[in-house]
Amino acid sequence: MMQTSIPALAVSSLSAGYGRFDVVRDVSLDVAAGEAVALLGPNGAGKTTVLRAIMGLVRHRRGSIRVNGTETTGMPVHQVSRGYAALVPEGRRLFGNQSVEDNLLLGGLHLRRDRARVAGLLDSVYELFPVLHSYRNRPATALSGGEQQMVAIGRMMMSDPAVMLLDEPSLGLAPLAIEAVGKALLRLREQGRSLLLVEQRVDLALEVCDRLYVLTGGAVVRQHRCGDVDPEGRALIDAYLG
């Protein structure tokens, strides 16, 4: 795992929400370059709000978000998505009637003038998910849930972001598909990618990630190195998840 002194992502004292209400309050977390970090917590804890705030999709009340040392707080979504951060949302949100490859190319739309770079990124997606190359001309709706999640992850890769955000990538998938997604995330980490993963499955988070934060009631209540989580720590984390 390659790391530099500047974090890939640094969230400091973030408060954000919808309308007049804060969903997360005074949240601080960081992801080192080349590190995978999990954000765990019960439903309604504010995990998705943190990801959406990083992308600029949720109003920031207070605090700072920096990607590779650049302040992105207040940037419009289209600017954040141009190499700073990319999100695999819960439910994938693919264009079902478009082909697999068209869905992937949409992720690299801002790079379209650099054809060589786009082609290289597309090759990296197909290297990680060979099945998608075979299915590249099929509509996304013709794929299984696990294969659609591969497309969503590939679309994220196509923007070549400094930090990759994933919201519940295992949700609704069969066990074999969850295993395939876990292996893909491990490969991305081994390639030096920086990941922030929101996940309900503690076993997947512990397998893929270097560290984890537990969020409940809109605030970070614990953090651990994944390699240090013993059965007692696992039971405590499970208790927070409800």
mmCIF file of C-alpha atoms in Angstrom, residues 23-175:
data_model
loop_
_atom_site.group_PDB
_atom_site.id
_atom_site.type_symbol
_atom_site.label_atom_id
_atom_site.label_comp_id
_atom_site.label_asym_id
_atom_site.label_seq_id
_atom_site.Cartn_x
_atom_site.Cartn_y
_atom_site.Cartn_z
ATOM 1 C CA VAL A 23 -27.859 14.909 9.578
ATOM 2 C CA VAL A 24 -24.163 14.659 10.447
ATOM 3 C CA ARG A 25 -22.466 16.812 13.057
ATOM 4 C CA ASP A 26 -18.780 17.498 13.569
ATOM 5 C CA VAL A 27 -17.649 14.420 11.607
ATOM 6 C CA SER A 28 -13.916 14.054 11.021
ATOM 7 C CA LEU A 29 -12.290 11.221 9.094
ATOM 8 C CA ASP A 30 -9.457 10.681 6.666
ATOM 9 C CA VAL A 31 -8.336 8.252 3.991
ATOM 10 C CA ALA A 32 -4.616 7.997 3.296
ATOM 11 C CA ALA A 33 -3.390 7.629 -0.268
ATOM 12 C CA GLY A 34 -3.722 3.972 -1.214
ATOM 13 C CA GLU A 35 -5.854 3.140 1.822
ATOM 14 C CA ALA A 36 -9.302 1.568 2.062
ATOM 15 C CA VAL A 37 -11.496 2.846 4.897
ATOM 16 C CA ALA A 38 -14.966 1.662 5.921
ATOM 17 C CA LEU A 39 -17.740 3.814 7.344
ATOM 18 C CA LEU A 40 -20.101 1.598 9.341
ATOM 19 C CA GLY A 41 -23.252 2.339 11.263
ATOM 20 C CA PRO A 42 -26.975 1.594 11.599
ATOM 21 C CA ASN A 43 -29.574 2.784 9.110
ATOM 22 C CA GLY A 44 -30.131 6.507 9.484
ATOM 23 C CA ALA A 45 -26.717 7.147 11.038
ATOM 24 C CA GLY A 46 -25.733 9.583 8.288
ATOM 25 C CA LYS A 47 -23.283 7.443 6.317
ATOM 26 C CA THR A 48 -24.769 8.212 2.906
ATOM 27 C CA THR A 49 -24.994 11.890 3.830
ATOM 28 C CA VAL A 50 -21.225 11.941 4.418
ATOM 29 C CA LEU A 51 -20.606 10.491 0.956
ATOM 30 C CA ARG A 52 -23.062 12.890 -0.663
ATOM 31 C CA ALA A 53 -21.462 15.824 1.149
ATOM 32 C CA ILE A 54 -18.041 14.821 -0.178
ATOM 33 C CA MET A 55 -19.510 14.800 -3.700
ATOM 34 C CA GLY A 56 -21.133 18.202 -3.183
ATOM 35 C CA LEU A 57 -24.645 16.753 -3.348
ATOM 36 C CA VAL A 58 -25.563 17.863 0.179
ATOM 37 C CA ARG A 59 -25.282 21.327 1.663
ATOM 38 C CA HIS A 60 -22.260 21.855 3.917
ATOM 39 C CA ARG A 61 -23.066 23.719 7.111
ATOM 40 C CA ARG A 62 -19.614 23.743 8.660
ATOM 41 C CA GLY A 63 -16.272 22.037 8.285
ATOM 42 C CA SER A 64 -13.784 21.239 5.576
ATOM 43 C CA ILE A 65 -13.332 18.596 2.873
ATOM 44 C CA ARG A 66 -9.955 18.286 1.173
ATOM 45 C CA VAL A 67 -9.006 15.857 -1.603
ATOM 46 C CA ASN A 68 -5.277 15.428 -2.188
ATOM 47 C CA GLY A 69 -4.769 18.681 -0.305
ATOM 48 C CA THR A 70 -7.267 20.682 -2.398
ATOM 49 C CA GLU A 71 -10.254 22.232 -0.658
ATOM 50 C CA THR A 72 -13.359 20.890 -2.383
ATOM 51 C CA THR A 73 -15.914 22.206 0.115
ATOM 52 C CA GLY A 74 -18.526 24.128 -1.850
ATOM 53 C CA MET A 75 -17.368 22.904 -5.253
ATOM 54 C CA PRO A 76 -20.244 22.053 -7.625
ATOM 55 C CA VAL A 77 -20.816 18.359 -8.235
ATOM 56 C CA HIS A 78 -19.547 18.427 -11.809
ATOM 57 C CA GLN A 79 -16.231 19.873 -10.647
ATOM 58 C CA VAL A 80 -15.805 17.389 -7.772
ATOM 59 C CA SER A 81 -16.445 14.528 -10.215
ATOM 60 C CA ARG A 82 -13.627 15.674 -12.499
ATOM 61 C CA GLY A 83 -10.894 13.682 -10.846
ATOM 62 C CA TYR A 84 -11.458 14.510 -7.186
ATOM 63 C CA ALA A 85 -14.083 11.958 -6.137
ATOM 64 C CA ALA A 86 -16.536 9.536 -7.716
ATOM 65 C CA LEU A 87 -19.461 7.708 -6.153
ATOM 66 C CA VAL A 88 -21.017 4.286 -6.655
ATOM 67 C CA PRO A 89 -24.483 5.087 -5.258
ATOM 68 C CA GLU A 90 -26.751 2.657 -3.473
ATOM 69 C CA GLY A 91 -28.899 0.984 -6.109
ATOM 70 C CA ARG A 92 -26.248 1.544 -8.846
ATOM 71 C CA ARG A 93 -28.415 3.934 -10.935
ATOM 72 C CA LEU A 94 -27.327 2.727 -14.346
ATOM 73 C CA PHE A 95 -28.928 3.727 -17.634
ATOM 74 C CA GLY A 96 -30.737 0.446 -18.180
ATOM 75 C CA ASN A 97 -31.409 0.750 -21.902
ATOM 76 C CA GLN A 98 -27.866 1.844 -22.684
ATOM 77 C CA SER A 99 -25.132 -0.700 -23.361
ATOM 78 C CA VAL A 100 -22.615 -1.704 -20.728
ATOM 79 C CA GLU A 101 -19.870 0.166 -22.556
ATOM 80 C CA ASP A 102 -21.970 3.307 -22.965
ATOM 81 C CA ASN A 103 -22.625 3.295 -19.210
ATOM 82 C CA LEU A 104 -18.913 2.983 -18.584
ATOM 83 C CA LEU A 105 -17.995 5.761 -21.015
ATOM 84 C CA LEU A 106 -20.376 8.141 -19.237
ATOM 85 C CA GLY A 107 -18.077 7.936 -16.222
ATOM 86 C CA GLY A 108 -15.211 9.348 -18.268
ATOM 87 C CA LEU A 109 -17.234 11.964 -20.114
ATOM 88 C CA HIS A 110 -15.073 14.851 -18.902
ATOM 89 C CA LEU A 111 -12.005 13.060 -20.334
ATOM 90 C CA ARG A 112 -13.525 12.431 -23.765
ATOM 91 C CA ARG A 113 -11.024 14.644 -25.587
ATOM 92 C CA ASP A 114 -8.160 12.479 -24.296
ATOM 93 C CA ARG A 115 -9.037 9.349 -26.235
ATOM 94 C CA ALA A 116 -5.903 7.476 -25.234
ATOM 95 C CA ARG A 117 -6.605 8.008 -21.544
ATOM 96 C CA VAL A 118 -10.240 6.948 -21.914
ATOM 97 C CA ALA A 119 -9.169 3.825 -23.813
ATOM 98 C CA GLY A 120 -6.646 2.990 -21.095
ATOM 99 C CA LEU A 121 -9.218 3.416 -18.349
ATOM 100 C CA LEU A 122 -11.696 1.251 -20.246
ATOM 101 C CA ASP A 123 -9.043 -1.450 -20.590
ATOM 102 C CA SER A 124 -8.435 -1.297 -16.829
ATOM 103 C CA VAL A 125 -12.156 -1.837 -16.180
ATOM 104 C CA TYR A 126 -12.264 -4.824 -18.514
ATOM 105 C CA GLU A 127 -9.116 -6.220 -16.918
ATOM 106 C CA LEU A 128 -10.755 -6.028 -13.488
ATOM 107 C CA PHE A 129 -14.109 -7.350 -14.753
ATOM 108 C CA PRO A 130 -13.496 -9.555 -17.837
ATOM 109 C CA VAL A 131 -17.172 -10.513 -17.992
ATOM 110 C CA LEU A 132 -18.070 -6.916 -18.816
ATOM 111 C CA HIS A 133 -15.944 -7.051 -21.963
ATOM 112 C CA SER A 134 -17.980 -10.044 -23.120
ATOM 113 C CA TYR A 135 -21.208 -8.190 -22.323
ATOM 114 C CA ARG A 136 -20.091 -4.721 -23.433
ATOM 115 C CA ASN A 137 -22.803 -4.404 -26.119
ATOM 116 C CA ARG A 138 -25.644 -5.707 -23.946
ATOM 117 C CA PRO A 139 -28.096 -3.322 -22.292
ATOM 118 C CA ALA A 140 -27.436 -2.920 -18.586
ATOM 119 C CA THR A 141 -30.875 -4.322 -17.771
ATOM 120 C CA ALA A 142 -29.807 -7.680 -19.250
ATOM 121 C CA LEU A 143 -27.173 -8.163 -16.537
ATOM 122 C CA SER A 144 -27.500 -9.746 -13.115
ATOM 123 C CA GLY A 145 -27.382 -7.602 -10.002
ATOM 124 C CA GLY A 146 -23.737 -8.483 -9.392
ATOM 125 C CA GLU A 147 -22.792 -7.677 -12.972
ATOM 126 C CA GLN A 148 -24.623 -4.358 -12.766
ATOM 127 C CA GLN A 149 -22.626 -3.535 -9.644
ATOM 128 C CA MET A 150 -19.463 -4.256 -11.634
ATOM 129 C CA VAL A 151 -20.638 -1.733 -14.235
ATOM 130 C CA ALA A 152 -21.272 0.847 -11.508
ATOM 131 C CA ILE A 153 -17.791 0.315 -10.068
ATOM 132 C CA GLY A 154 -16.313 0.452 -13.572
ATOM 133 C CA ARG A 155 -18.147 3.712 -14.291
ATOM 134 C CA MET A 156 -16.586 5.155 -11.129
ATOM 135 C CA MET A 157 -13.135 4.002 -12.275
ATOM 136 C CA MET A 158 -13.607 5.730 -15.638
ATOM 137 C CA SER A 159 -13.436 9.186 -14.028
ATOM 138 C CA ASP A 160 -10.019 8.264 -12.564
ATOM 139 C CA PRO A 161 -10.833 9.863 -9.201
ATOM 140 C CA ALA A 162 -8.414 10.568 -6.378
ATOM 141 C CA VAL A 163 -10.850 8.927 -3.962
ATOM 142 C CA MET A 164 -13.481 6.296 -4.714
ATOM 143 C CA LEU A 165 -16.708 6.339 -2.686
ATOM 144 C CA LEU A 166 -18.967 3.275 -2.530
ATOM 145 C CA ASP A 167 -22.384 3.224 -0.877
ATOM 146 C CA GLU A 168 -23.495 -0.273 0.189
ATOM 147 C CA PRO A 169 -21.890 -2.170 -2.733
ATOM 148 C CA SER A 170 -23.024 -5.550 -1.349
ATOM 149 C CA LEU A 171 -26.687 -4.570 -0.890
ATOM 150 C CA GLY A 172 -29.116 -7.014 -2.476
ATOM 151 C CA LEU A 173 -26.416 -9.198 -4.040
ATOM 152 C CA ALA A 174 -26.118 -12.981 -3.926
ATOM 153 C CA PRO A 175 -23.190 -14.408 -1.902
#
